[in-house]
Structure formats: C-alpha cells, structure tokens
Amino acid sequence: MKKIFLLLVCALFLMTDGYSQFDSGAGPLPTERQLKWQGNNFYLFVHFGPNTFTNLEWGKGSEQEAVFNPTSLDCRQWCRIAKAAGAKGIILTAKHHDGFCLWPSAYSAHTVAQSSWRNGKGDVLKELSEACKVYGLSFGVYLSPWDRNHPAYGTAAYNDVFVNMMKEVVARYGPFFEFWWDGANGEGPNGKKQQYDWHRFESTMRSIAPETPIFSDIGPDIRWVGNENGIAGTTNWDLLDTAGFSRGKGAPPADTLNRGNVNGANWIPAECDVSIRPGWFYHREEDSLVKTPRKLFDIYLKSVGRGANLLLNVPPDRRGLISSFDSAALMGFARLREESFHSSLLIKDKARILLGNKNLTAVLTDNNEKTWADLGADYTNVFLDLRFNRILQMNCIQLKEPVQNGQRVKSFTVEIFSGDQLMYRLEQTTIGHQRILTFPLQSADRIRIRITDAKANPLISEIGVYHMDEDISQDVSMSLPCK
Ligand code: FUL
C-alpha cells in the first residue's frame, strides 16, 4: 500500500510539464525565464511589412515583393524612441499572415531579398537586432504560422518550413527575450488550412532557445490576455489550466484568459497587447487617432498595474520611421509615468510601515523584489500599518508580491485614515507581480492593509504611496467608498 502511494506521488511529479515547478500550498511557481520576462513590464510591438504600403491589416499574400520599399528606414530611430519612452524592448513582426519575411529567409521566395528595397540587400531583423544592442533594449520576434503566400502551406511540408524559419531567426538574430506565436489559422494560397504541429514547434524552440519565453494564447510561458485593448482583469491570476485547450479557436474563453485560473495548473502570466492606433499597421488616415498620453497611462494602470506586462504596438510609416504623432504620444506617456511614480510619499515623509511591533519600512521600500515581509499563517489577525508623520494628500497605492514564491494573495483591503476616521476603503482580490490602485484624492496620515485570504503565508515585497495628477487617477472601479 505504502509502495503504491509512493509510486502515485512520483507519478504526480512526473506529470507536471517540466516548466512549472510546484511548491506545496502556494501552487505553481514561475521559471527563471518567466521571472526575467516579467521584470520587463512594458515594451513595444512593431507591425511593419507590405501592409504598411498597401494600407491593409491582413495582406493577401499575393502582393508583389516590390511594394515593400521604405524610403528611409532607420531602426535606430525606433530604438531611440523606445528607450526615451521607457520601453524595455521591441518585438517585430518578422513575418505576418501575408508571409512576407523581413529577413532574407532561405525558406521562402517572398522576402526582403526579392524586394527592390536596398537592391534586395536589406535585412530588417539584422538592423533592428543590432540597434537594440546599441540602445540596451531586448529584442523579440513575432512569427505568424498562418502564411497566405507560401506554396507549401496546407501540407505537412509547411511545418518543416516553419521550423526551419524559427531555427534561422534564432541562429541569426537571437537571443530573443520573447518569441510570439499568433494563433490565427486561415487558408493559404491553395485554399487549404494548415495543421500546425505545435508540439514540434514547441520542442524545437525549447531545444534551440531554452532561455526564450514563448507567447501564445495559452503559453507555454506567456498567455494572451483575451482582448486587444491592453486590459487585464482586476482579478488576475498568473495561473492557467491548459489541458483540453489549444491555440487559436480552441483557446479558453476570453474571460478566463483575462483573469487566469485561481487554482490553475501552470504558471502562465498574461501579456496585454494593444496598438497605439486603431490598426496594427500604419495607415496615414489614423494619424489623428493616435492614443493620447492619458489614454496610454490608463492602459498602463490596467495592464502593468494589474500584474500583467504591456506590449504596446507602434507601427512605423512608409518611410520606415515612427511618425511624430506616435512619438509625441509616447513621450507624454513616459512623462506621466515619471511624474506619477518618481517618488513615493512613504520615502518623502519618512513614514513607517509596521506589522505589530516589527518595523518593515526598509524591506518594503527598498525597490528590491528579492526582499519581502512574511505576514505569517495568522495573517487575518494582523495588518500592515503605514504611518505618515503628517496629513498628506494621496490617491494611489502600489503593492507587490515576490512572485518567485508563487502568487498567494486572494483578497485584501486597503483602509485610509485621517486620525481615527476611516476616509476610504478598497476591497480587492489579487496582487501578483504588481498592483496599482488609484482612488479619489484623500487627506490622510495612516493606511491599513489587511490580507483577507491567501493560499499560503502572504508575502509582500514592496509598497509605494503616491499623489498623482488628479485628472489621471480616475480608475475607481471596484473601490468601495465608505462615506
Ligand atoms: C492578431 C493578428 O491577426 C493581427 O493582425 C495582429 O498581428 C495581432 C497582434 O494579432 O492575431
């Protein structure tokens, strides 16, 4: 009997997918590559290709290669703007659904090499990977398996083509900080759909780029957030059940992707992809529709501020440059983040953070996710007491969990006091890598944070309190005013 029990325990261990590790109580844990990726918070997406020149969103695949002809492409300009915007990296659509390769692939006859751009000698991946190095940015690629041009699409031979292309880009332009698989699966030039060999695609990537996290609807490392508006759920678990689901049409419901699964079997955090414009590719008629800095800041609060990463698309124009409309919006967005978060009132006021008689101020304000406070097994009977030295105006609080130990907090409250008077109360669910909550401006000298439910001892690594411009702190959904 004892032997059977031991065998069952061993089998259970072997059944885990090898990517997520298990910790009793706290649930699945992130891998090193996922943790590193999570630290990037915000980075740019670049949709660029024949669509930029034909004014389409989904190219047909029958476009002449000659249509791709940027007049003054400069990837360093993209990087300068990304850097100034505070983005940590750039992911480029190396091949979109039209099949056109932005690098001279040996596995396609529909690439930059067949175009007249730079007499067929140009290579956008090479240029961008080099520029990213110069500017200290991470580089990633998007590779669409759906290919409306490739003659082999719709046959088993196309899976070889896709595998070869992955090998080619990893060898020539890697390492990548993220590899992006689009789940779309439409018809190819011969009217047939492809049976993607996802298992092979995944094992190929794991063997040639084990450090690179892979994005798709359902991971294995990063999941889609279920919408293209850049908005994660107010409840956002880094966990997802993937058994029985597949990429594309077979993915879990959008709502599940948006919030994750509280007891999900795999650590697969969400990424919020959204475009700065209505479309993913550049269209001149959308110049006046570029999102404002305030709109971008609101998206930031609802993505990064809800524990997800933000992938913001900024498509270059027909010159091969990011237009001044987009760069101006990005600079305004960076300014709003800088003004809002550059100094926590806890530091400015030399406030104290107490847990009973323990002073946790240093640990919780050291901007170091590797140090944390353990609120213990009896956490419902204690609270973190943030004591300011005077009445201050505040409208934002930021909390972080050290997710290397799992995502533990299921619910918590934040109570804001002036003296003994409770001024405002927020009831929330998850924290995760980072939670930013805004509320109507309060004059207060004390904040009480109580964890009301958790999977295991709650751990908090960082707290910040801010007074941001009132116009931009309007995200008051889910907060419960008490007066
Ligand atoms: C989707 C694509 O169909 C869009 O064109 C865009 O690339 C978006 C990021 O992913 O699946």
Short mmCIF file of C-alpha atoms and ligand atoms in Angstrom, two decimals:
data_model
loop_
_atom_site.label_atom_id
_atom_site.label_comp_id
_atom_site.label_asym_id
_atom_site.label_seq_id
_atom_site.Cartn_x
_atom_site.Cartn_y
_atom_site.Cartn_z
CA MET A 1 0.00 0.00 0.00
CA LYS A 2 2.80 2.33 1.07
CA LYS A 3 4.65 1.49 -2.17
CA ILE A 4 1.61 2.30 -4.29
CA PHE A 5 1.25 5.64 -2.50
CA LEU A 6 4.93 6.47 -3.18
CA LEU A 7 4.54 5.50 -6.82
CA LEU A 8 1.49 7.74 -7.12
CA VAL A 9 3.40 10.68 -5.62
CA CYS A 10 6.29 10.11 -8.08
CA ALA A 11 3.82 9.89 -10.99
CA LEU A 12 2.24 13.18 -9.94
CA PHE A 13 5.65 14.88 -10.00
CA LEU A 14 6.39 13.45 -13.42
CA MET A 15 3.05 14.66 -14.73
CA THR A 16 3.94 18.33 -14.18
CA ASP A 17 5.00 19.75 -17.51
CA GLY A 18 8.61 20.31 -16.58
CA TYR A 19 8.29 24.08 -16.98
CA SER A 20 6.31 24.99 -13.86
CA GLN A 21 7.62 23.87 -10.51
CA PHE A 22 5.44 23.01 -7.54
CA ASP A 23 5.52 24.34 -4.02
CA SER A 24 3.08 22.90 -1.53
CA GLY A 25 0.42 25.42 -0.64
CA ALA A 26 1.40 28.33 -2.84
CA GLY A 27 0.73 26.47 -6.12
CA PRO A 28 2.86 26.56 -9.30
CA LEU A 29 5.95 28.79 -9.38
CA PRO A 30 7.44 30.74 -12.29
CA THR A 31 10.57 29.58 -14.10
CA GLU A 32 13.68 31.76 -14.29
CA ARG A 33 12.90 32.74 -17.87
CA GLN A 34 9.37 33.81 -16.89
CA LEU A 35 10.61 35.86 -13.93
CA LYS A 36 13.14 37.64 -16.09
CA TRP A 37 10.48 38.37 -18.70
CA GLN A 38 8.03 39.66 -16.07
CA GLY A 39 10.59 42.25 -14.97
CA ASN A 40 10.36 43.95 -18.39
CA ASN A 41 6.90 45.37 -17.60
CA PHE A 42 6.49 47.47 -20.76
CA TYR A 43 7.89 47.06 -24.29
CA LEU A 44 6.98 47.90 -27.88
CA PHE A 45 5.42 45.87 -30.65
CA VAL A 46 6.32 46.85 -34.23
CA HIS A 47 3.97 45.83 -37.04
CA PHE A 48 5.73 46.52 -40.32
CA GLY A 49 5.66 44.91 -43.77
CA PRO A 50 3.80 45.03 -47.12
CA ASN A 51 0.60 46.08 -45.30
CA THR A 52 2.32 49.36 -44.41
CA PHE A 53 2.44 50.11 -48.15
CA THR A 54 -0.87 48.59 -49.30
CA ASN A 55 -2.89 50.08 -46.44
CA LEU A 56 -4.18 46.66 -45.39
CA GLU A 57 -4.30 44.93 -41.99
CA TRP A 58 -4.22 41.40 -43.35
CA GLY A 59 -2.23 41.18 -46.56
CA LYS A 60 -3.43 38.63 -49.11
CA GLY A 61 -0.01 37.10 -49.67
CA SER A 62 -0.21 37.83 -53.42
CA GLU A 63 1.37 41.29 -53.09
CA GLN A 64 4.41 41.92 -55.28
CA GLU A 65 7.60 41.99 -53.20
CA ALA A 66 8.34 45.37 -54.79
CA VAL A 67 5.60 47.02 -52.70
CA PHE A 68 7.90 46.76 -49.67
CA ASN A 69 10.10 49.81 -50.18
CA PRO A 70 10.64 52.07 -47.17
CA THR A 71 12.37 55.27 -48.26
CA SER A 72 14.45 55.95 -45.15
CA LEU A 73 14.16 53.02 -42.75
CA ASP A 74 16.15 53.60 -39.56
CA CYS A 75 15.82 51.06 -36.73
CA ARG A 76 17.96 53.26 -34.52
CA GLN A 77 15.20 55.86 -34.62
CA TRP A 78 12.74 53.18 -33.40
CA CYS A 79 15.13 52.30 -30.59
CA ARG A 80 15.81 55.89 -29.58
CA ILE A 81 12.07 56.46 -29.24
CA ALA A 82 11.51 53.16 -27.41
CA LYS A 83 14.31 53.98 -24.98
CA ALA A 84 13.05 57.52 -24.33
CA ALA A 85 9.55 56.08 -23.75
CA GLY A 86 10.93 53.79 -21.04
CA ALA A 87 10.19 50.60 -23.01
CA LYS A 88 12.47 47.67 -22.23
CA GLY A 89 12.46 46.03 -25.64
CA ILE A 90 10.93 45.67 -29.12
CA ILE A 91 9.08 42.74 -30.72
CA LEU A 92 8.99 42.88 -34.54
CA THR A 93 6.52 41.15 -36.87
CA ALA A 94 9.24 39.23 -38.72
CA LYS A 95 6.51 37.53 -40.79
CA HIS A 96 2.82 38.46 -40.66
CA HIS A 97 -0.08 36.50 -42.19
CA ASP A 98 0.87 37.65 -45.73
CA GLY A 99 4.02 35.51 -45.43
CA PHE A 100 6.47 38.29 -46.32
CA CYS A 101 9.74 37.79 -44.41
CA LEU A 102 11.53 40.90 -43.16
CA TRP A 103 14.77 38.90 -43.32
CA PRO A 104 16.23 37.11 -46.37
CA SER A 105 14.97 33.65 -45.48
CA ALA A 106 16.29 30.64 -47.36
CA TYR A 107 12.86 29.01 -46.91
CA SER A 108 10.70 31.50 -48.78
CA ALA A 109 10.75 33.38 -52.09
CA HIS A 110 8.66 36.20 -50.62
CA THR A 111 11.16 38.21 -48.61
CA VAL A 112 13.16 41.43 -48.44
CA ALA A 113 15.70 39.74 -50.76
CA GLN A 114 13.14 39.68 -53.60
CA SER A 115 12.11 43.31 -52.98
CA SER A 116 13.78 46.32 -54.53
CA TRP A 117 14.46 47.85 -51.10
CA ARG A 118 18.23 48.40 -50.91
CA ASN A 119 18.51 46.31 -54.09
CA GLY A 120 17.41 43.22 -52.21
CA LYS A 121 20.30 43.53 -49.76
CA GLY A 122 18.28 44.89 -46.81
CA ASP A 123 17.51 42.91 -43.64
CA VAL A 124 15.19 44.50 -41.07
CA LEU A 125 15.83 41.81 -38.43
CA LYS A 126 19.57 42.30 -38.65
CA GLU A 127 19.28 46.05 -38.46
CA LEU A 128 16.85 46.00 -35.53
CA SER A 129 18.73 43.35 -33.56
CA GLU A 130 21.91 45.44 -33.87
CA ALA A 131 20.16 48.69 -32.99
CA CYS A 132 18.58 47.07 -29.90
CA LYS A 133 22.06 46.09 -28.70
CA VAL A 134 23.32 49.65 -29.16
CA TYR A 135 20.42 51.06 -27.14
CA GLY A 136 20.38 48.37 -24.45
CA LEU A 137 16.94 47.08 -25.47
CA SER A 138 15.77 43.48 -25.56
CA PHE A 139 14.76 42.09 -28.94
CA GLY A 140 11.91 39.70 -29.71
CA VAL A 141 10.13 38.38 -32.80
CA TYR A 142 6.58 37.66 -33.85
CA LEU A 143 6.30 34.86 -36.40
CA SER A 144 2.88 34.08 -37.82
CA PRO A 145 2.38 30.39 -38.62
CA TRP A 146 -0.52 31.41 -40.86
CA ASP A 147 1.05 32.14 -44.24
CA ARG A 148 -1.10 33.28 -47.15
CA ASN A 149 1.81 33.15 -49.58
CA HIS A 150 3.88 30.04 -49.02
CA PRO A 151 3.20 27.35 -51.65
CA ALA A 152 3.71 24.57 -49.07
CA TYR A 153 1.11 26.00 -46.65
CA GLY A 154 -1.70 23.49 -46.15
CA THR A 155 0.66 20.50 -46.49
CA ALA A 156 2.85 18.66 -43.97
CA ALA A 157 5.92 20.19 -45.66
CA TYR A 158 4.95 23.63 -44.34
CA ASN A 159 5.60 22.52 -40.76
CA ASP A 160 9.23 21.92 -41.85
CA VAL A 161 9.29 25.40 -43.36
CA PHE A 162 8.06 26.99 -40.13
CA VAL A 163 10.52 25.01 -38.02
CA ASN A 164 13.36 25.99 -40.36
CA MET A 165 12.37 29.64 -40.20
CA MET A 166 12.39 29.54 -36.38
CA LYS A 167 15.83 27.96 -36.44
CA GLU A 168 17.03 30.52 -38.94
CA VAL A 169 15.90 33.61 -36.99
CA VAL A 170 17.10 32.24 -33.63
CA ALA A 171 20.54 31.41 -35.06
CA ARG A 172 20.97 34.68 -36.93
CA TYR A 173 19.29 37.28 -34.72
CA GLY A 174 18.82 35.73 -31.25
CA PRO A 175 18.81 35.55 -28.32
CA PHE A 176 15.25 36.81 -28.04
CA PHE A 177 13.57 37.98 -24.84
CA GLU A 178 10.23 36.72 -26.20
CA PHE A 179 9.01 34.65 -29.14
CA TRP A 180 5.46 35.46 -30.26
CA TRP A 181 3.20 32.87 -31.90
CA ASP A 182 -0.01 34.15 -33.41
CA GLY A 183 -2.77 31.56 -33.13
CA ALA A 184 -4.51 32.60 -36.40
CA ASN A 185 -5.03 29.70 -38.82
CA GLY A 186 -6.68 30.74 -42.10
CA GLU A 187 -6.40 29.46 -45.64
CA GLY A 188 -3.21 29.56 -47.69
CA PRO A 189 -2.75 30.22 -51.42
CA ASN A 190 -4.12 26.77 -52.33
CA GLY A 191 -7.27 27.35 -50.24
CA LYS A 192 -6.19 24.86 -47.56
CA LYS A 193 -5.71 25.37 -43.85
CA GLN A 194 -2.59 24.12 -42.13
CA GLN A 195 -2.50 21.51 -39.37
CA TYR A 196 0.12 23.22 -37.24
CA ASP A 197 2.47 20.81 -35.48
CA TRP A 198 2.54 22.81 -32.24
CA HIS A 199 4.20 20.02 -30.34
CA ARG A 200 7.14 20.08 -32.74
CA PHE A 201 7.25 23.90 -32.83
CA GLU A 202 7.43 23.96 -29.04
CA SER A 203 10.09 21.28 -28.69
CA THR A 204 12.15 22.98 -31.42
CA MET A 205 12.08 26.30 -29.57
CA ARG A 206 12.90 24.65 -26.26
CA SER A 207 15.93 22.94 -27.75
CA ILE A 208 17.31 25.89 -29.74
CA ALA A 209 16.35 28.72 -27.35
CA PRO A 210 15.68 27.33 -23.86
CA GLU A 211 16.02 30.80 -22.30
CA THR A 212 13.40 32.40 -24.53
CA PRO A 213 9.86 32.62 -23.15
CA ILE A 214 7.17 31.77 -25.68
CA PHE A 215 3.92 33.68 -26.05
CA SER A 216 0.70 32.29 -27.48
CA ASP A 217 -2.97 32.25 -26.43
CA ILE A 218 -2.10 29.55 -23.90
CA GLY A 219 1.64 29.89 -23.40
CA PRO A 220 3.65 27.75 -22.61
CA ASP A 221 5.30 30.75 -20.89
CA ILE A 222 3.14 33.82 -21.53
CA ARG A 223 -0.59 33.92 -22.26
CA TRP A 224 -2.76 36.29 -24.27
CA VAL A 225 -4.93 38.48 -22.03
CA GLY A 226 -8.09 37.75 -24.03
CA ASN A 227 -8.55 41.19 -25.67
CA GLU A 228 -6.60 43.61 -27.83
CA ASN A 229 -7.40 46.66 -25.69
CA GLY A 230 -4.49 46.19 -23.30
CA ILE A 231 -6.67 45.44 -20.28
CA ALA A 232 -6.09 42.67 -17.73
CA GLY A 233 -8.74 41.53 -15.24
CA THR A 234 -8.97 43.28 -11.86
CA THR A 235 -8.58 39.72 -10.64
CA ASN A 236 -5.56 38.42 -12.49
CA TRP A 237 -4.02 35.04 -11.67
CA ASP A 238 -0.68 34.11 -13.21
CA LEU A 239 -2.05 30.57 -13.44
CA LEU A 240 -3.86 28.85 -16.26
CA ASP A 241 -5.34 25.44 -16.94
CA THR A 242 -4.41 24.46 -20.48
CA ALA A 243 -5.43 20.78 -20.54
CA GLY A 244 -8.00 20.23 -23.31
CA PHE A 245 -7.37 23.64 -24.90
CA SER A 246 -5.37 24.58 -27.98
CA ARG A 247 -4.11 27.76 -29.65
CA GLY A 248 -6.40 29.90 -31.79
CA LYS A 249 -10.07 28.82 -31.92
CA GLY A 250 -9.58 26.13 -29.27
CA ALA A 251 -8.28 28.57 -26.66
CA PRO A 252 -10.05 29.06 -23.31
CA PRO A 253 -12.81 31.73 -23.21
CA ALA A 254 -11.56 35.34 -23.33
CA ASP A 255 -12.74 35.92 -19.78
CA THR A 256 -10.61 33.03 -18.50
CA LEU A 257 -7.54 34.34 -20.34
CA ASN A 258 -8.27 37.75 -18.87
CA ARG A 259 -8.36 36.59 -15.25
CA GLY A 260 -6.42 33.32 -15.25
CA ASN A 261 -7.49 30.36 -13.08
CA VAL A 262 -7.23 30.68 -9.32
CA ASN A 263 -6.09 27.08 -8.99
CA GLY A 264 -4.59 26.76 -12.48
CA ALA A 265 -2.05 24.01 -13.00
CA ASN A 266 0.52 26.10 -14.90
CA TRP A 267 2.31 29.37 -14.28
CA ILE A 268 1.42 31.36 -17.44
CA PRO A 269 1.19 35.12 -16.75
CA ALA A 270 -0.72 37.50 -19.03
CA GLU A 271 0.62 39.93 -21.61
CA CYS A 272 -1.58 42.83 -22.76
CA ASP A 273 -1.12 43.63 -26.46
CA VAL A 274 -2.68 46.83 -27.77
CA SER A 275 -1.95 49.27 -30.60
CA ILE A 276 -1.29 52.98 -30.16
CA ARG A 277 -3.53 53.38 -33.24
CA PRO A 278 -6.83 51.73 -34.23
CA GLY A 279 -4.97 49.37 -36.61
CA TRP A 280 -1.86 47.25 -36.05
CA PHE A 281 -0.16 48.57 -39.22
CA TYR A 282 0.46 52.21 -40.12
CA HIS A 283 -2.34 53.98 -42.01
CA ARG A 284 -1.96 57.70 -42.64
CA GLU A 285 -5.65 58.35 -42.09
CA GLU A 286 -5.19 57.19 -38.47
CA ASP A 287 -2.60 59.88 -37.65
CA SER A 288 -5.26 61.88 -35.81
CA LEU A 289 -6.40 58.78 -33.90
CA VAL A 290 -3.16 58.03 -32.07
CA LYS A 291 -3.96 57.35 -28.41
CA THR A 292 -3.30 60.26 -26.06
CA PRO A 293 -0.74 60.06 -23.25
CA ARG A 294 -3.63 59.92 -20.76
CA LYS A 295 -5.25 57.02 -22.57
CA LEU A 296 -1.90 55.19 -22.63
CA PHE A 297 -1.43 55.86 -18.93
CA ASP A 298 -4.90 54.46 -18.23
CA ILE A 299 -3.94 51.32 -20.19
CA TYR A 300 -0.73 51.09 -18.14
CA LEU A 301 -2.74 51.15 -14.90
CA LYS A 302 -5.00 48.39 -16.24
CA SER A 303 -2.19 46.16 -17.52
CA VAL A 304 1.08 46.61 -15.62
CA GLY A 305 -0.99 47.90 -12.68
CA ARG A 306 -2.85 44.57 -12.64
CA GLY A 307 0.19 42.33 -12.71
CA ALA A 308 0.47 41.81 -16.49
CA ASN A 309 3.11 43.05 -18.96
CA LEU A 310 2.24 45.68 -21.58
CA LEU A 311 3.12 45.16 -25.26
CA LEU A 312 2.32 48.46 -26.98
CA ASN A 313 2.28 48.46 -30.79
CA VAL A 314 3.85 51.49 -32.52
CA PRO A 315 3.90 50.88 -36.31
CA PRO A 316 6.46 52.68 -38.50
CA ASP A 317 5.21 54.55 -41.57
CA ARG A 318 6.13 54.16 -45.26
CA ARG A 319 9.44 55.90 -44.70
CA GLY A 320 10.30 53.17 -42.19
CA LEU A 321 10.21 55.66 -39.32
CA ILE A 322 7.95 56.10 -36.30
CA SER A 323 5.84 59.17 -37.03
CA SER A 324 5.94 62.27 -34.85
CA PHE A 325 2.29 61.69 -33.84
CA ASP A 326 3.21 58.40 -32.20
CA SER A 327 6.50 59.54 -30.69
CA ALA A 328 4.87 62.64 -29.16
CA ALA A 329 2.21 60.44 -27.52
CA LEU A 330 4.91 58.07 -26.23
CA MET A 331 6.92 60.93 -24.71
CA GLY A 332 3.80 62.27 -23.00
CA PHE A 333 3.06 58.77 -21.67
CA ALA A 334 6.61 58.47 -20.28
CA ARG A 335 6.26 61.88 -18.61
CA LEU A 336 3.01 60.89 -16.91
CA ARG A 337 4.60 57.71 -15.51
CA GLU A 338 7.66 59.60 -14.35
CA GLU A 339 5.64 62.38 -12.69
CA SER A 340 3.26 59.91 -11.07
CA PHE A 341 5.71 57.35 -9.70
CA HIS A 342 9.05 59.08 -9.27
CA SER A 343 8.79 59.43 -5.53
CA SER A 344 6.73 57.52 -3.01
CA LEU A 345 5.20 59.54 -0.17
CA LEU A 346 6.42 56.81 2.18
CA ILE A 347 10.01 57.82 1.40
CA LYS A 348 9.43 61.56 1.15
CA ASP A 349 7.66 61.67 4.52
CA LYS A 350 9.98 59.12 6.18
CA ALA A 351 6.82 57.20 7.06
CA ARG A 352 6.94 53.86 8.92
CA ILE A 353 5.44 50.53 7.92
CA LEU A 354 4.64 48.42 10.96
CA LEU A 355 3.45 44.84 11.39
CA GLY A 356 2.58 44.72 15.07
CA ASN A 357 5.77 45.96 16.68
CA LYS A 358 8.00 44.98 13.75
CA ASN A 359 9.28 47.85 11.63
CA LEU A 360 9.27 46.70 7.96
CA THR A 361 9.89 50.07 6.33
CA ALA A 362 13.34 49.25 4.94
CA VAL A 363 12.32 45.90 3.46
CA LEU A 364 9.14 47.23 1.85
CA THR A 365 10.57 50.40 0.34
CA ASP A 366 13.97 49.17 -0.92
CA ASN A 367 12.78 48.69 -4.51
CA ASN A 368 14.08 45.15 -4.32
CA GLU A 369 11.75 42.29 -5.15
CA LYS A 370 14.18 39.84 -3.58
CA THR A 371 13.41 41.07 -0.07
CA TRP A 372 9.94 40.67 1.40
CA ALA A 373 7.85 40.63 4.55
CA ASP A 374 6.10 37.41 5.58
CA LEU A 375 2.72 38.16 7.15
CA GLY A 376 2.56 34.70 8.72
CA ALA A 377 -0.08 31.98 8.94
CA ASP A 378 -2.22 34.13 11.24
CA TYR A 379 -2.36 36.90 8.63
CA THR A 380 -6.09 37.69 9.03
CA ASN A 381 -5.43 38.86 12.57
CA VAL A 382 -2.65 41.29 11.69
CA PHE A 383 -2.27 44.23 9.33
CA LEU A 384 0.38 46.39 7.76
CA ASP A 385 0.13 49.83 9.29
CA LEU A 386 1.52 52.66 7.17
CA ARG A 387 2.07 55.67 9.45
CA PHE A 388 2.84 59.05 7.98
CA ASN A 389 4.21 61.88 10.07
CA ARG A 390 1.58 64.36 8.92
CA ILE A 391 -1.62 64.58 6.92
CA LEU A 392 -0.78 64.13 3.23
CA GLN A 393 -2.76 64.10 0.02
CA MET A 394 -2.71 60.76 -1.75
CA ASN A 395 -4.63 58.93 -4.47
CA CYS A 396 -2.59 55.87 -5.41
CA ILE A 397 -1.11 52.81 -3.74
CA GLN A 398 1.17 50.22 -5.30
CA LEU A 399 1.73 46.73 -3.84
CA LYS A 400 3.98 43.90 -5.00
CA GLU A 401 4.15 40.21 -4.22
CA PRO A 402 7.50 38.42 -4.66
CA VAL A 403 6.03 36.08 -7.28
CA GLN A 404 9.13 33.88 -7.32
CA ASN A 405 7.40 32.33 -4.28
CA GLY A 406 4.10 31.93 -6.12
CA GLN A 407 1.05 34.16 -6.29
CA ARG A 408 -0.54 33.86 -2.88
CA VAL A 409 -2.90 36.71 -2.07
CA LYS A 410 -6.56 36.02 -2.93
CA SER A 411 -8.08 39.14 -1.38
CA PHE A 412 -7.09 42.20 0.61
CA THR A 413 -8.39 45.51 1.87
CA VAL A 414 -6.81 48.96 1.99
CA GLU A 415 -8.23 51.41 4.53
CA ILE A 416 -7.23 55.04 4.50
CA PHE A 417 -7.49 57.05 7.72
CA SER A 418 -7.20 60.62 8.85
CA GLY A 419 -6.51 60.31 12.56
CA ASP A 420 -9.08 57.77 13.74
CA GLN A 421 -11.51 58.46 10.96
CA LEU A 422 -11.80 55.95 8.14
CA MET A 423 -11.86 58.03 4.96
CA TYR A 424 -11.83 55.43 2.22
CA ARG A 425 -11.80 51.68 1.85
CA LEU A 426 -10.82 49.48 -1.08
CA GLU A 427 -11.61 45.77 -1.32
CA GLN A 428 -9.60 43.95 -3.92
CA THR A 429 -8.62 40.43 -4.95
CA THR A 430 -5.19 39.63 -6.47
CA ILE A 431 -1.88 41.49 -6.22
CA GLY A 432 0.66 39.47 -8.24
CA HIS A 433 3.82 41.00 -9.65
CA GLN A 434 2.43 44.48 -9.18
CA ARG A 435 -0.91 46.05 -8.31
CA ILE A 436 -1.52 49.76 -8.72
CA LEU A 437 -4.75 51.13 -7.27
CA THR A 438 -5.97 54.66 -7.69
CA PHE A 439 -8.74 56.31 -5.70
CA PRO A 440 -10.25 59.79 -5.21
CA LEU A 441 -7.83 62.15 -3.52
CA GLN A 442 -7.69 61.66 0.26
CA SER A 443 -6.06 63.69 3.04
CA ALA A 444 -4.72 61.02 5.33
CA ASP A 445 -1.95 60.06 7.72
CA ARG A 446 -2.45 56.32 8.00
CA ILE A 447 -3.16 53.36 5.72
CA ARG A 448 -4.06 49.90 6.93
CA ILE A 449 -3.54 46.94 4.61
CA ARG A 450 -5.09 43.65 5.56
CA ILE A 451 -4.80 40.39 3.63
CA THR A 452 -8.18 38.72 3.97
CA ASP A 453 -7.49 35.47 2.08
CA ALA A 454 -4.35 33.80 0.78
CA LYS A 455 -3.15 30.40 -0.47
CA ALA A 456 -0.19 30.34 1.91
CA ASN A 457 1.57 32.85 4.19
CA PRO A 458 1.13 36.17 2.34
CA LEU A 459 4.39 37.77 1.24
CA ILE A 460 4.70 41.46 0.28
CA SER A 461 7.90 42.78 -1.29
CA GLU A 462 7.18 46.44 -1.95
CA ILE A 463 4.72 49.22 -1.14
CA GLY A 464 4.51 52.71 -2.64
CA VAL A 465 2.04 55.53 -1.97
CA TYR A 466 1.64 58.39 -4.43
CA HIS A 467 -0.13 61.63 -5.13
CA MET A 468 -0.57 61.73 -8.89
CA ASP A 469 -2.25 64.31 -11.07
CA GLU A 470 -5.94 64.04 -10.20
CA ASP A 471 -7.08 64.03 -13.81
CA ILE A 472 -5.32 60.76 -14.49
CA SER A 473 -6.20 58.83 -11.34
CA GLN A 474 -9.78 58.08 -12.26
CA ASP A 475 -9.69 54.29 -12.08
CA VAL A 476 -12.01 53.88 -9.14
CA SER A 477 -13.82 50.78 -10.29
CA MET A 478 -14.15 48.11 -7.60
CA SER A 479 -13.26 50.51 -4.81
CA LEU A 480 -15.88 50.95 -2.12
CA PRO A 481 -16.11 54.44 -0.70
CA CYS A 482 -17.13 54.48 2.95
CA LYS A 483 -18.60 57.93 3.08
C1 FUL B 1 -3.64 39.05 -34.42
C2 FUL B 1 -3.36 39.36 -35.89
O1 FUL B 1 -4.36 38.81 -36.72
C3 FUL B 1 -3.29 40.85 -36.02
O2 FUL B 1 -3.09 41.28 -37.36
C4 FUL B 1 -2.17 41.36 -35.12
O3 FUL B 1 -0.93 40.89 -35.59
C5 FUL B 1 -2.40 40.89 -33.67
C6 FUL B 1 -1.28 41.29 -32.75
O4 FUL B 1 -2.56 39.50 -33.63
O5 FUL B 1 -3.88 37.73 -34.21
#
